[in-house]
Structures are given as structure tokens and as C-alpha cells.
mmCIF file of C-alpha atoms in Angstrom:
data_model
loop_
_atom_site.group_PDB
_atom_site.id
_atom_site.type_symbol
_atom_site.label_atom_id
_atom_site.label_comp_id
_atom_site.label_asym_id
_atom_site.label_seq_id
_atom_site.Cartn_x
_atom_site.Cartn_y
_atom_site.Cartn_z
ATOM 1 C CA MET A 87 9.674 26.484 -1.935
ATOM 2 C CA GLY A 88 5.874 26.524 -1.674
ATOM 3 C CA MET A 89 3.441 26.380 -4.536
ATOM 4 C CA ARG A 90 2.824 29.646 -6.366
ATOM 5 C CA SER A 91 -0.522 28.442 -7.776
ATOM 6 C CA THR A 92 -2.339 25.201 -8.573
ATOM 7 C CA LEU A 93 -4.212 23.673 -11.471
ATOM 8 C CA LEU A 94 -6.964 21.179 -10.670
ATOM 9 C CA LEU A 95 -8.061 18.750 -13.397
ATOM 10 C CA ARG A 96 -11.124 17.172 -11.856
ATOM 11 C CA HIS A 97 -12.496 13.794 -12.949
ATOM 12 C CA LEU A 98 -10.258 12.901 -15.845
ATOM 13 C CA LYS A 99 -11.660 9.707 -17.342
ATOM 14 C CA VAL A 100 -9.089 7.581 -19.144
ATOM 15 C CA GLU A 101 -9.671 4.393 -21.117
ATOM 16 C CA ASN A 102 -7.112 1.617 -21.564
ATOM 17 C CA ALA A 103 -4.338 3.140 -19.467
ATOM 18 C CA ASN A 104 -1.282 0.998 -18.728
ATOM 19 C CA ALA A 105 -1.976 -0.998 -15.557
ATOM 20 C CA ILE A 106 1.544 -2.445 -15.209
ATOM 21 C CA GLY A 107 4.311 -0.565 -13.389
ATOM 22 C CA GLY A 108 7.481 -2.651 -13.218
ATOM 23 C CA LEU A 109 6.663 -5.711 -11.112
ATOM 24 C CA THR A 110 3.399 -4.194 -9.864
ATOM 25 C CA TYR A 111 0.004 -3.969 -11.528
ATOM 26 C CA GLY A 112 -3.432 -2.473 -10.962
ATOM 27 C CA PHE A 113 -2.614 1.221 -11.392
ATOM 28 C CA PRO A 114 -0.169 3.168 -13.614
ATOM 29 C CA ALA A 115 3.268 3.971 -12.220
ATOM 30 C CA ILE A 116 3.629 7.496 -10.832
ATOM 31 C CA SER A 117 6.079 8.333 -13.640
ATOM 32 C CA HIS A 118 3.140 8.264 -16.083
ATOM 33 C CA PHE A 119 1.447 11.166 -14.323
ATOM 34 C CA LEU A 120 4.601 13.243 -14.039
ATOM 35 C CA GLY A 121 5.265 12.540 -17.714
ATOM 36 C CA PHE A 122 1.767 13.758 -18.575
ATOM 37 C CA THR A 123 2.386 16.926 -16.526
ATOM 38 C CA HIS A 124 5.709 17.483 -18.295
ATOM 39 C CA ALA A 125 4.111 17.095 -21.739
ATOM 40 C CA LEU A 126 1.373 19.575 -20.774
ATOM 41 C CA SER A 127 4.002 21.968 -19.394
ATOM 42 C CA ARG A 128 5.961 21.944 -22.665
ATOM 43 C CA ARG A 129 2.869 22.930 -24.612
ATOM 44 C CA LEU A 130 2.016 25.632 -22.090
ATOM 45 C CA GLU A 131 5.540 27.035 -22.334
ATOM 46 C CA GLN A 132 5.358 27.208 -26.130
ATOM 47 C CA ILE A 133 2.130 29.239 -26.018
ATOM 48 C CA TYR A 134 2.409 31.346 -22.852
ATOM 49 C CA GLY A 135 6.008 30.949 -21.647
ATOM 50 C CA LEU A 136 4.746 29.371 -18.377
ATOM 51 C CA THR A 137 5.674 26.021 -16.830
ATOM 52 C CA LEU A 138 4.200 23.417 -14.489
ATOM 53 C CA GLY A 139 5.831 21.553 -11.619
ATOM 54 C CA GLY A 140 4.787 18.579 -9.492
ATOM 55 C CA CYS A 141 1.576 16.579 -9.611
ATOM 56 C CA ALA A 142 -0.754 14.933 -7.077
ATOM 57 C CA VAL A 143 -2.892 11.927 -8.059
ATOM 58 C CA ILE A 144 -6.352 11.254 -6.628
ATOM 59 C CA ALA A 145 -8.176 8.137 -7.842
ATOM 60 C CA HIS A 146 -11.971 8.073 -7.735
ATOM 61 C CA HIS A 147 -12.591 4.804 -9.560
ATOM 62 C CA THR A 148 -10.525 2.145 -11.326
ATOM 63 C CA GLU A 149 -11.711 -0.712 -13.501
ATOM 64 C CA LEU A 150 -8.978 -3.238 -14.202
ATOM 65 C CA GLN A 151 -9.530 -5.062 -17.500
ATOM 66 C CA SER A 152 -9.249 -8.612 -16.202
ATOM 67 C CA GLN A 153 -11.312 -11.757 -15.918
ATOM 68 C CA PRO A 154 -11.318 -14.815 -13.619
ATOM 69 C CA LEU A 155 -9.336 -17.866 -14.660
ATOM 70 C CA GLY A 156 -11.744 -20.797 -14.536
ATOM 71 C CA ASN A 157 -13.405 -21.276 -11.136
ATOM 72 C CA ARG A 158 -10.406 -20.026 -9.200
ATOM 73 C CA ARG A 159 -9.980 -16.615 -7.601
ATOM 74 C CA GLU A 160 -6.982 -15.934 -9.838
ATOM 75 C CA GLN A 161 -7.423 -13.124 -12.377
ATOM 76 C CA VAL A 162 -5.837 -12.761 -15.810
ATOM 77 C CA PHE A 163 -5.663 -9.677 -18.022
ATOM 78 C CA ALA A 164 -8.360 -9.329 -20.680
ATOM 79 C CA LEU A 165 -6.280 -8.988 -23.838
ATOM 80 C CA THR A 166 -7.200 -7.621 -27.253
ATOM 81 C CA ARG A 167 -7.302 -9.790 -30.366
ATOM 82 C CA ASN A 168 -4.769 -8.625 -32.941
ATOM 83 C CA PRO A 169 -5.284 -8.995 -36.715
ATOM 84 C CA LEU A 170 -4.052 -12.210 -38.294
ATOM 85 C CA THR A 171 -0.743 -12.366 -40.132
ATOM 86 C CA LYS A 172 -0.451 -12.634 -43.917
ATOM 87 C CA GLU A 173 -0.371 -16.404 -43.525
ATOM 88 C CA GLY A 174 -3.683 -16.349 -41.648
ATOM 89 C CA LYS A 175 -2.091 -17.277 -38.319
ATOM 90 C CA THR A 176 -2.529 -15.616 -34.928
ATOM 91 C CA ALA A 177 -0.100 -12.728 -34.609
ATOM 92 C CA PRO A 178 2.354 -12.833 -31.667
ATOM 93 C CA PHE A 179 1.834 -10.192 -28.996
ATOM 94 C CA ASN A 180 3.122 -8.975 -25.660
ATOM 95 C CA GLU A 181 0.760 -9.237 -22.703
ATOM 96 C CA GLU A 182 -0.736 -5.850 -21.858
ATOM 97 C CA GLY A 183 -2.472 -4.825 -18.641
ATOM 98 C CA ARG A 184 -5.162 -2.177 -19.179
ATOM 99 C CA VAL A 185 -7.273 -0.203 -16.734
ATOM 100 C CA HIS A 186 -10.030 2.398 -17.031
ATOM 101 C CA LEU A 187 -9.509 5.350 -14.679
ATOM 102 C CA ASP A 188 -11.511 8.164 -13.128
ATOM 103 C CA ILE A 189 -8.931 10.434 -11.497
ATOM 104 C CA SER A 190 -8.259 14.018 -10.495
ATOM 105 C CA LEU A 191 -4.857 15.677 -10.883
ATOM 106 C CA LEU A 192 -3.682 18.590 -8.751
ATOM 107 C CA ILE A 193 -0.758 20.187 -10.601
ATOM 108 C CA GLU A 194 1.759 22.669 -9.217
ATOM 109 C CA CYS A 195 2.153 25.829 -11.319
ATOM 110 C CA ASP A 196 5.428 27.785 -11.429
ATOM 111 C CA PHE A 197 3.675 31.121 -11.966
ATOM 112 C CA ASN A 198 1.223 33.468 -10.288
ATOM 113 C CA ALA A 199 -1.530 35.796 -11.488
ATOM 114 C CA ASP A 200 0.909 38.611 -12.325
ATOM 115 C CA GLN A 201 2.590 36.395 -14.931
ATOM 116 C CA LEU A 202 -0.597 35.509 -16.818
ATOM 117 C CA PRO A 203 -0.865 36.857 -20.377
ATOM 118 C CA LYS A 204 -1.882 40.516 -20.377
ATOM 119 C CA GLY A 205 -5.185 41.690 -21.753
ATOM 120 C CA GLY A 206 -8.479 42.314 -20.004
ATOM 121 C CA THR A 207 -9.353 41.846 -16.353
ATOM 122 C CA LEU A 208 -7.823 39.179 -14.149
ATOM 123 C CA ASP A 209 -10.974 37.052 -14.366
ATOM 124 C CA LEU A 210 -10.863 37.114 -18.164
ATOM 125 C CA ARG A 211 -7.186 36.147 -18.182
ATOM 126 C CA ILE A 212 -7.874 33.228 -15.830
ATOM 127 C CA ASP A 213 -10.827 32.123 -17.972
ATOM 128 C CA ALA A 214 -8.620 32.195 -21.078
ATOM 129 C CA LEU A 215 -5.994 30.039 -19.349
ATOM 130 C CA GLN A 216 -8.577 27.533 -18.138
ATOM 131 C CA THR A 217 -10.130 27.368 -21.601
ATOM 132 C CA TRP A 218 -6.725 26.581 -23.096
ATOM 133 C CA PHE A 219 -6.312 23.679 -20.645
ATOM 134 C CA GLU A 220 -9.817 22.422 -21.425
ATOM 135 C CA ARG A 221 -8.922 22.247 -25.113
ATOM 136 C CA THR A 222 -5.372 20.904 -24.743
ATOM 137 C CA VAL A 223 -5.677 18.206 -22.061
ATOM 138 C CA PRO A 224 -8.005 15.899 -24.082
ATOM 139 C CA THR A 225 -5.504 15.919 -26.973
ATOM 140 C CA LEU A 226 -2.851 14.221 -24.824
ATOM 141 C CA ARG A 227 -2.550 10.619 -23.706
ATOM 142 C CA LEU A 228 -2.161 9.572 -20.081
ATOM 143 C CA ALA A 229 -0.314 6.352 -19.232
ATOM 144 C CA GLY A 230 -0.873 5.285 -22.831
ATOM 145 C CA GLY A 231 -4.637 5.628 -22.437
ATOM 146 C CA THR A 232 -7.157 7.889 -24.144
ATOM 147 C CA ILE A 233 -8.676 10.789 -22.219
ATOM 148 C CA THR A 234 -12.402 10.632 -22.906
ATOM 149 C CA THR A 235 -13.793 13.150 -20.391
ATOM 150 C CA LEU A 236 -12.507 16.153 -18.456
ATOM 151 C CA GLY A 237 -14.948 17.184 -15.757
ATOM 152 C CA GLN A 238 -13.603 20.564 -14.649
ATOM 153 C CA VAL A 239 -10.523 22.783 -14.930
ATOM 154 C CA GLN A 240 -9.791 25.153 -12.064
ATOM 155 C CA TRP A 241 -6.731 27.384 -11.709
ATOM 156 C CA ARG A 242 -6.263 29.079 -8.342
ATOM 157 C CA GLU A 243 -3.428 31.167 -6.948
ATOM 158 C CA HIS A 244 -3.988 30.262 -3.309
ATOM 159 C CA TYR A 245 -6.453 28.538 -0.996
ATOM 160 C CA ASP A 246 -7.620 29.954 2.310
ATOM 161 C CA GLU A 247 -8.694 27.575 5.077
ATOM 162 C CA ARG A 248 -12.303 27.442 3.957
ATOM 163 C CA GLU A 249 -11.425 26.881 0.290
ATOM 164 C CA LEU A 250 -8.900 24.193 1.217
ATOM 165 C CA ARG A 251 -11.531 22.325 3.205
ATOM 166 C CA ARG A 252 -13.957 22.613 0.290
ATOM 167 C CA LEU A 253 -11.294 21.261 -2.079
ATOM 168 C CA ARG A 254 -10.556 18.273 0.155
ATOM 169 C CA MET A 255 -14.237 17.401 0.449
ATOM 170 C CA GLY A 256 -14.731 17.938 -3.278
ATOM 171 C CA LEU A 257 -12.185 15.203 -4.027
ATOM 172 C CA LEU A 258 -14.294 12.629 -2.197
ATOM 173 C CA PRO A 259 -14.984 9.826 -2.785
ATOM 174 C CA GLY A 260 -11.390 9.168 -3.737
ATOM 175 C CA PHE A 261 -7.908 8.364 -2.461
ATOM 176 C CA ALA A 262 -4.628 10.208 -2.968
ATOM 177 C CA LEU A 263 -1.470 8.223 -3.714
ATOM 178 C CA VAL A 264 1.511 9.108 -1.490
ATOM 179 C CA CYS A 265 4.903 7.599 -0.647
ATOM 180 C CA ARG A 266 5.419 5.801 2.670
ATOM 181 C CA HIS A 267 9.081 4.900 2.424
ATOM 182 C CA ASP A 268 9.357 6.021 6.053
ATOM 183 C CA LEU A 269 7.225 3.045 7.153
ATOM 184 C CA LEU A 270 9.301 0.647 5.078
ATOM 185 C CA THR A 271 12.576 2.025 6.456
ATOM 186 C CA ARG A 272 11.401 1.842 10.074
ATOM 187 C CA HIS A 273 10.137 -1.728 9.701
ATOM 188 C CA HIS A 274 13.334 -2.814 7.961
ATOM 189 C CA GLN A 275 15.516 -1.382 10.734
ATOM 190 C CA GLN A 276 13.483 -3.292 13.324
ATOM 191 C CA CYS A 277 13.824 -6.517 11.345
ATOM 192 C CA LEU A 278 17.600 -6.082 11.020
ATOM 193 C CA GLU A 279 17.927 -6.202 14.813
ATOM 194 C CA SER A 280 16.756 -9.825 14.819
ATOM 195 C CA ASP A 281 18.062 -10.835 11.375
ATOM 196 C CA PRO A 282 21.118 -8.863 10.139
ATOM 197 C CA ARG A 283 21.034 -10.722 6.800
ATOM 198 C CA ARG A 284 17.513 -9.613 5.956
ATOM 199 C CA GLU A 285 17.069 -7.736 2.664
ATOM 200 C CA LEU A 286 14.901 -4.714 2.001
ATOM 201 C CA LEU A 287 12.757 -6.713 -0.423
ATOM 202 C CA ASP A 288 11.773 -9.064 2.405
ATOM 203 C CA SER A 289 10.574 -6.108 4.458
ATOM 204 C CA LEU A 290 8.592 -4.740 1.512
ATOM 205 C CA LEU A 291 6.868 -8.101 1.036
ATOM 206 C CA ASP A 292 5.751 -8.022 4.688
ATOM 207 C CA PHE A 293 3.475 -5.107 3.762
ATOM 208 C CA VAL A 294 2.058 -6.359 0.479
ATOM 209 C CA THR A 295 1.602 -10.133 0.846
ATOM 210 C CA LEU A 296 -1.225 -12.011 2.577
ATOM 211 C CA ARG A 297 0.152 -14.393 5.185
ATOM 212 C CA HIS A 298 -1.458 -16.891 7.555
ATOM 213 C CA GLN A 299 -0.049 -18.509 10.672
ATOM 214 C CA ALA A 300 -1.033 -21.831 12.219
ATOM 215 C CA GLN A 301 -2.447 -21.681 15.759
ATOM 216 C CA GLN A 302 -3.204 -24.621 18.018
ATOM 217 C CA ASP A 303 -5.884 -24.413 20.682
ATOM 218 C CA GLU A 304 -6.094 -26.309 23.991
ATOM 219 C CA SER A 305 -7.791 -29.293 22.373
ATOM 220 C CA GLY A 306 -4.970 -29.662 19.861
ATOM 221 C CA ALA A 307 -6.969 -28.446 16.866
ATOM 222 C CA VAL A 308 -4.981 -26.356 14.422
ATOM 223 C CA SER A 309 -6.438 -23.369 12.598
ATOM 224 C CA TRP A 310 -4.913 -20.874 10.211
ATOM 225 C CA GLN A 311 -5.250 -17.235 11.223
ATOM 226 C CA PRO A 312 -4.369 -14.166 9.114
ATOM 227 C CA ARG A 313 -1.118 -12.536 10.131
ATOM 228 C CA ALA A 314 -1.261 -8.788 10.748
ATOM 229 C CA LYS A 315 0.820 -6.503 8.555
ATOM 230 C CA PRO A 316 3.548 -4.305 10.103
ATOM 231 C CA ALA A 317 1.393 -1.155 9.863
ATOM 232 C CA PRO A 318 -2.272 -0.325 9.215
ATOM 233 C CA GLY A 319 -3.529 1.523 6.159
ATOM 234 C CA TYR A 320 -4.190 1.042 2.454
ATOM 235 C CA LEU A 321 -0.557 0.151 1.660
ATOM 236 C CA VAL A 322 0.618 -0.924 -1.799
ATOM 237 C CA PRO A 323 3.923 -1.627 -3.606
ATOM 238 C CA LEU A 324 4.919 1.261 -5.817
ATOM 239 C CA ALA A 325 7.345 1.845 -8.702
ATOM 240 C CA VAL A 326 8.873 5.295 -8.179
ATOM 241 C CA GLY A 327 11.656 5.664 -10.730
ATOM 242 C CA TYR A 328 14.829 4.156 -12.103
ATOM 243 C CA LEU A 329 18.401 3.387 -11.092
ATOM 244 C CA GLY A 330 21.105 3.728 -13.717
ATOM 245 C CA ILE A 331 23.118 0.496 -13.992
ATOM 246 C CA SER A 332 25.480 1.527 -16.786
ATOM 247 C CA PRO A 333 27.577 4.545 -17.758
ATOM 248 C CA LEU A 334 25.864 7.364 -19.646
ATOM 249 C CA HIS A 335 26.524 6.662 -23.330
ATOM 250 C CA GLU A 336 26.858 9.383 -25.944
ATOM 251 C CA PRO A 337 23.913 9.973 -28.308
ATOM 252 C CA GLY A 338 23.913 7.382 -31.089
ATOM 253 C CA ALA A 339 26.458 5.140 -29.350
ATOM 254 C CA ILE A 340 23.841 2.386 -28.866
ATOM 255 C CA PRO A 341 22.536 1.462 -32.352
ATOM 256 C CA SER A 342 19.239 -0.088 -31.150
ATOM 257 C CA SER A 343 18.220 2.804 -28.885
ATOM 258 C CA ARG A 344 14.917 4.519 -29.710
ATOM 259 C CA ASP A 345 16.323 8.074 -29.672
ATOM 260 C CA GLN A 346 19.644 8.631 -31.423
ATOM 261 C CA GLU A 347 19.884 12.282 -30.284
ATOM 262 C CA THR A 348 19.694 11.744 -26.496
ATOM 263 C CA PRO A 349 22.319 10.203 -24.168
ATOM 264 C CA PHE A 350 21.508 6.566 -23.382
ATOM 265 C CA ARG A 351 21.726 4.570 -20.147
ATOM 266 C CA PHE A 352 20.540 1.145 -19.041
ATOM 267 C CA ALA A 353 18.349 1.295 -15.927
ATOM 268 C CA GLU A 354 16.215 -0.841 -13.620
ATOM 269 C CA SER A 355 13.050 0.053 -11.738
ATOM 270 C CA ILE A 356 13.009 1.308 -8.153
ATOM 271 C CA TYR A 357 10.273 0.153 -5.781
ATOM 272 C CA THR A 358 9.081 1.290 -2.387
ATOM 273 C CA LEU A 359 5.922 1.413 -0.299
ATOM 274 C CA GLY A 360 2.962 3.633 -1.224
ATOM 275 C CA GLN A 361 -0.296 4.420 0.509
ATOM 276 C CA TRP A 362 -3.743 5.537 -0.563
ATOM 277 C CA VAL A 363 -4.972 8.224 1.851
ATOM 278 C CA SER A 364 -8.293 10.027 2.003
ATOM 279 C CA PRO A 365 -7.994 13.695 0.881
ATOM 280 C CA HIS A 366 -10.071 14.928 3.821
ATOM 281 C CA ARG A 367 -7.197 13.969 6.140
ATOM 282 C CA ILE A 368 -4.649 16.090 4.275
ATOM 283 C CA GLN A 369 -3.481 19.284 5.983
ATOM 284 C CA SER A 370 -1.134 20.543 3.252
ATOM 285 C CA LEU A 371 -1.504 20.254 -0.521
ATOM 286 C CA ASP A 372 2.278 20.244 -0.861
ATOM 287 C CA SER A 373 2.429 16.882 0.950
ATOM 288 C CA LEU A 374 0.463 15.297 -1.905
ATOM 289 C CA LEU A 375 2.726 16.441 -4.727
ATOM 290 C CA TRP A 376 5.100 14.158 -6.575
ATOM 291 C CA ARG A 377 8.157 15.808 -8.127
ATOM 292 C CA TYR A 378 11.134 14.691 -10.191
ATOM 293 C CA ARG A 379 14.444 14.303 -8.414
ATOM 294 C CA HIS A 380 17.729 13.398 -10.101
ATOM 295 C CA GLN A 381 20.654 12.454 -7.905
ATOM 296 C CA GLU A 382 23.231 10.367 -9.723
ATOM 297 C CA PRO A 383 22.542 7.512 -10.453
ATOM 298 C CA TYR A 384 18.893 7.836 -9.303
ATOM 299 C CA TYR A 385 15.979 9.109 -11.397
ATOM 300 C CA LEU A 386 13.213 9.381 -8.822
ATOM 301 C CA CYS A 387 9.608 10.459 -8.505
ATOM 302 C CA GLU A 388 9.654 11.847 -4.981
ATOM 303 C CA ASN A 389 6.833 12.591 -2.562
ATOM 304 C CA ARG A 390 7.448 13.910 0.951
ATOM 305 C CA TYR A 391 4.203 12.954 2.610
ATOM 306 C CA HIS A 392 4.388 12.250 6.329
ATOM 307 C CA ALA A 393 1.584 11.162 8.572
ATOM 308 C CA PRO A 394 0.450 13.897 10.989
ATOM 309 C CA GLU A 395 1.878 12.101 14.014
ATOM 310 C CA LEU A 396 5.355 11.875 12.476
ATOM 311 C CA ALA A 397 7.925 14.677 12.409
ATOM 312 C CA TRP A 398 9.893 15.426 9.253
ATOM 313 C CA ASP A 399 13.523 14.321 9.414
ATOM 314 C CA GLU A 400 15.942 15.651 6.802
ATOM 315 C CA SER A 401 17.759 12.299 6.813
ATOM 316 C CA ASP A 402 14.643 10.744 5.270
ATOM 317 C CA ALA A 403 15.240 12.824 2.157
ATOM 318 C CA GLU A 404 18.245 10.707 1.169
ATOM 319 C CA PRO A 405 17.501 8.355 -1.742
ATOM 320 C CA PHE A 406 17.043 4.734 -0.764
ATOM 321 C CA MET A 407 19.260 2.041 -2.240
ATOM 322 C CA ALA A 408 17.186 0.558 -5.024
ATOM 323 C CA ASN A 409 19.618 -2.289 -5.649
ATOM 324 C CA ASP A 410 18.849 -3.592 -2.147
ATOM 325 C CA LEU A 411 15.468 -4.643 -3.511
ATOM 326 C CA PHE A 412 16.980 -7.116 -5.961
#
């Protein structure tokens, strides 16, 4: 089903967002942005009876709060100093990764102009909706960070070819985060032909680690040359959801759980391959959207982006085995 309308939140500036997503760091996990969209949708439903759907993430600038460790190239997180304990000693703390963000969010809306609150002309009704978003969005938190600035709010029912091109160019400079599990799957299948015992985690590391290989010239001198990755592009490891590893317990059955009114389940993170792509190369806004998908025992954030030269295959829609990564 295609999008009925879209909401563009341009240049959201966030301070001290969570920079750690499972085993990865540098940018919040995609579940943070879908969670923000869900929280905004619940408030919209309470006021207007309307809901939101998926969300696309475009990053314009990130500033990881880190500092070099000595004279080495290694970086460590810049941590906050907590107040002293009653005894005057340094309080224990958990390491936190923080990042400042300048992003734009393109959010799918499950309604069209006919469903907007009645009263006045269509332009006035759209202005009232956009004003409500302008007032509500800064009151929320995104990835645990504080929203300090909201550049522009734009609700639109549809984009013609000219408007779509203007939107893509308006998101520059920036990169949209999409899922490239298709690249990971293809590379893993090729590797299995030569090594049947190879695990999916090994194939993922081929994309995200820097490797060098020794080469010897005719004179016998040995030099180390960088080893090319399996595919070109701005490829990154990505946490995209959770895999349930226990039965679903009844509410209150686990005494130490945070919510005693919701069923409880133990879970582990799911990882795959992501890619940052330039918005001006995007042909369809739908290919940028991330959406929730629940298929027992998977709780996924799913994106169906495919490079223009690749054809969509329904078999790719099957959830990947997260436990193969561990």
C-alpha cells in the first residue's frame, strides 16, 4: 500500500542523543526513530484521531561526543561527571555514548486531506495541522536526546515529479539510511560456496572492518595494501530490531521487569548491513521508509530499499536468521 500523505520534519537538531545501538556506535539505532514516530502518532491520535506510519531518516550532520586517547588514533566517549556520593566519593556510572544530530525525518501519514479536521479552507486546515506539529515535536525526546531546533514542518498529500525532485535536492547535503541486507545475503552465499562452515557474522565483518593484505614485489620487498570490501558504497553495520529468546511471559510474572502491565520477553539484538545513500539518487520515497514488522519471534524495523539496478524479489522479504550472527 502506497503512502497516503507525508510529513517532513526538516533539520531537527538533537543534543546528546544515544550513539550506541547494540554492538554498534556512532548513530542511534533505527528503532529510536520509529519509537519517536510512534510517540508522535499517539499524541496525534488523541487530538485528531489520525495516525502515522513509517519513517525515513536523513542525516545532515553528526557530532560524536568523543575525544582521542593519548597520541593514538583511538577514540573514547566524552563522559559526563556525576555528582559525588554522600561519602564524597566518585559515583559509579555506566558508560554512555552521546552524539549531536542534525537530521530530517520523512514520516508516512495514514490519512489524506479529506480526513483533516473540518473547519475553514483546506489551506487553513493544513496550516493548523502543521502548527500542531511545530508545537508538539519539540516537547518529545529523540533517542534520549533533547530536540533544540525544528527547522520546518511540511505536510503534503502527494508529490508530482517536479516537487519530488525539489524535495530530494532540498535534503542535500545529507544521506538517507537504508537497509542493504540483500548485499549481505548475496556475499554470504558466495562465501558459503568456498567455505560451508562460514557464519553470517563473518560475512558482515567483511563489509565493516578495515583489512590489509601483504604483497611481495619482484625484488622481494613486502608491502601491506588495503583489501577491497565486497561491495562499494557507504556501508555500515546496523541494529534493526530484536529476536525473542524466551517464551512470552504474562504481565507481572517477572518481578524485576520495568512494566508490570505488559507481557515480558527476553530478547537479543538483530544486526544487518545498512547504507547511507544520497537523497538525489532516490526514485521512490517509499523505498526510504522504515516500518515495524512483527513475525514471531522477530521484532524488526524493516526497510525495502533496493538499488536501481536490482530487481525486487519477494523471497528477500523473509526475515533473516538473527541467531546466525552470534
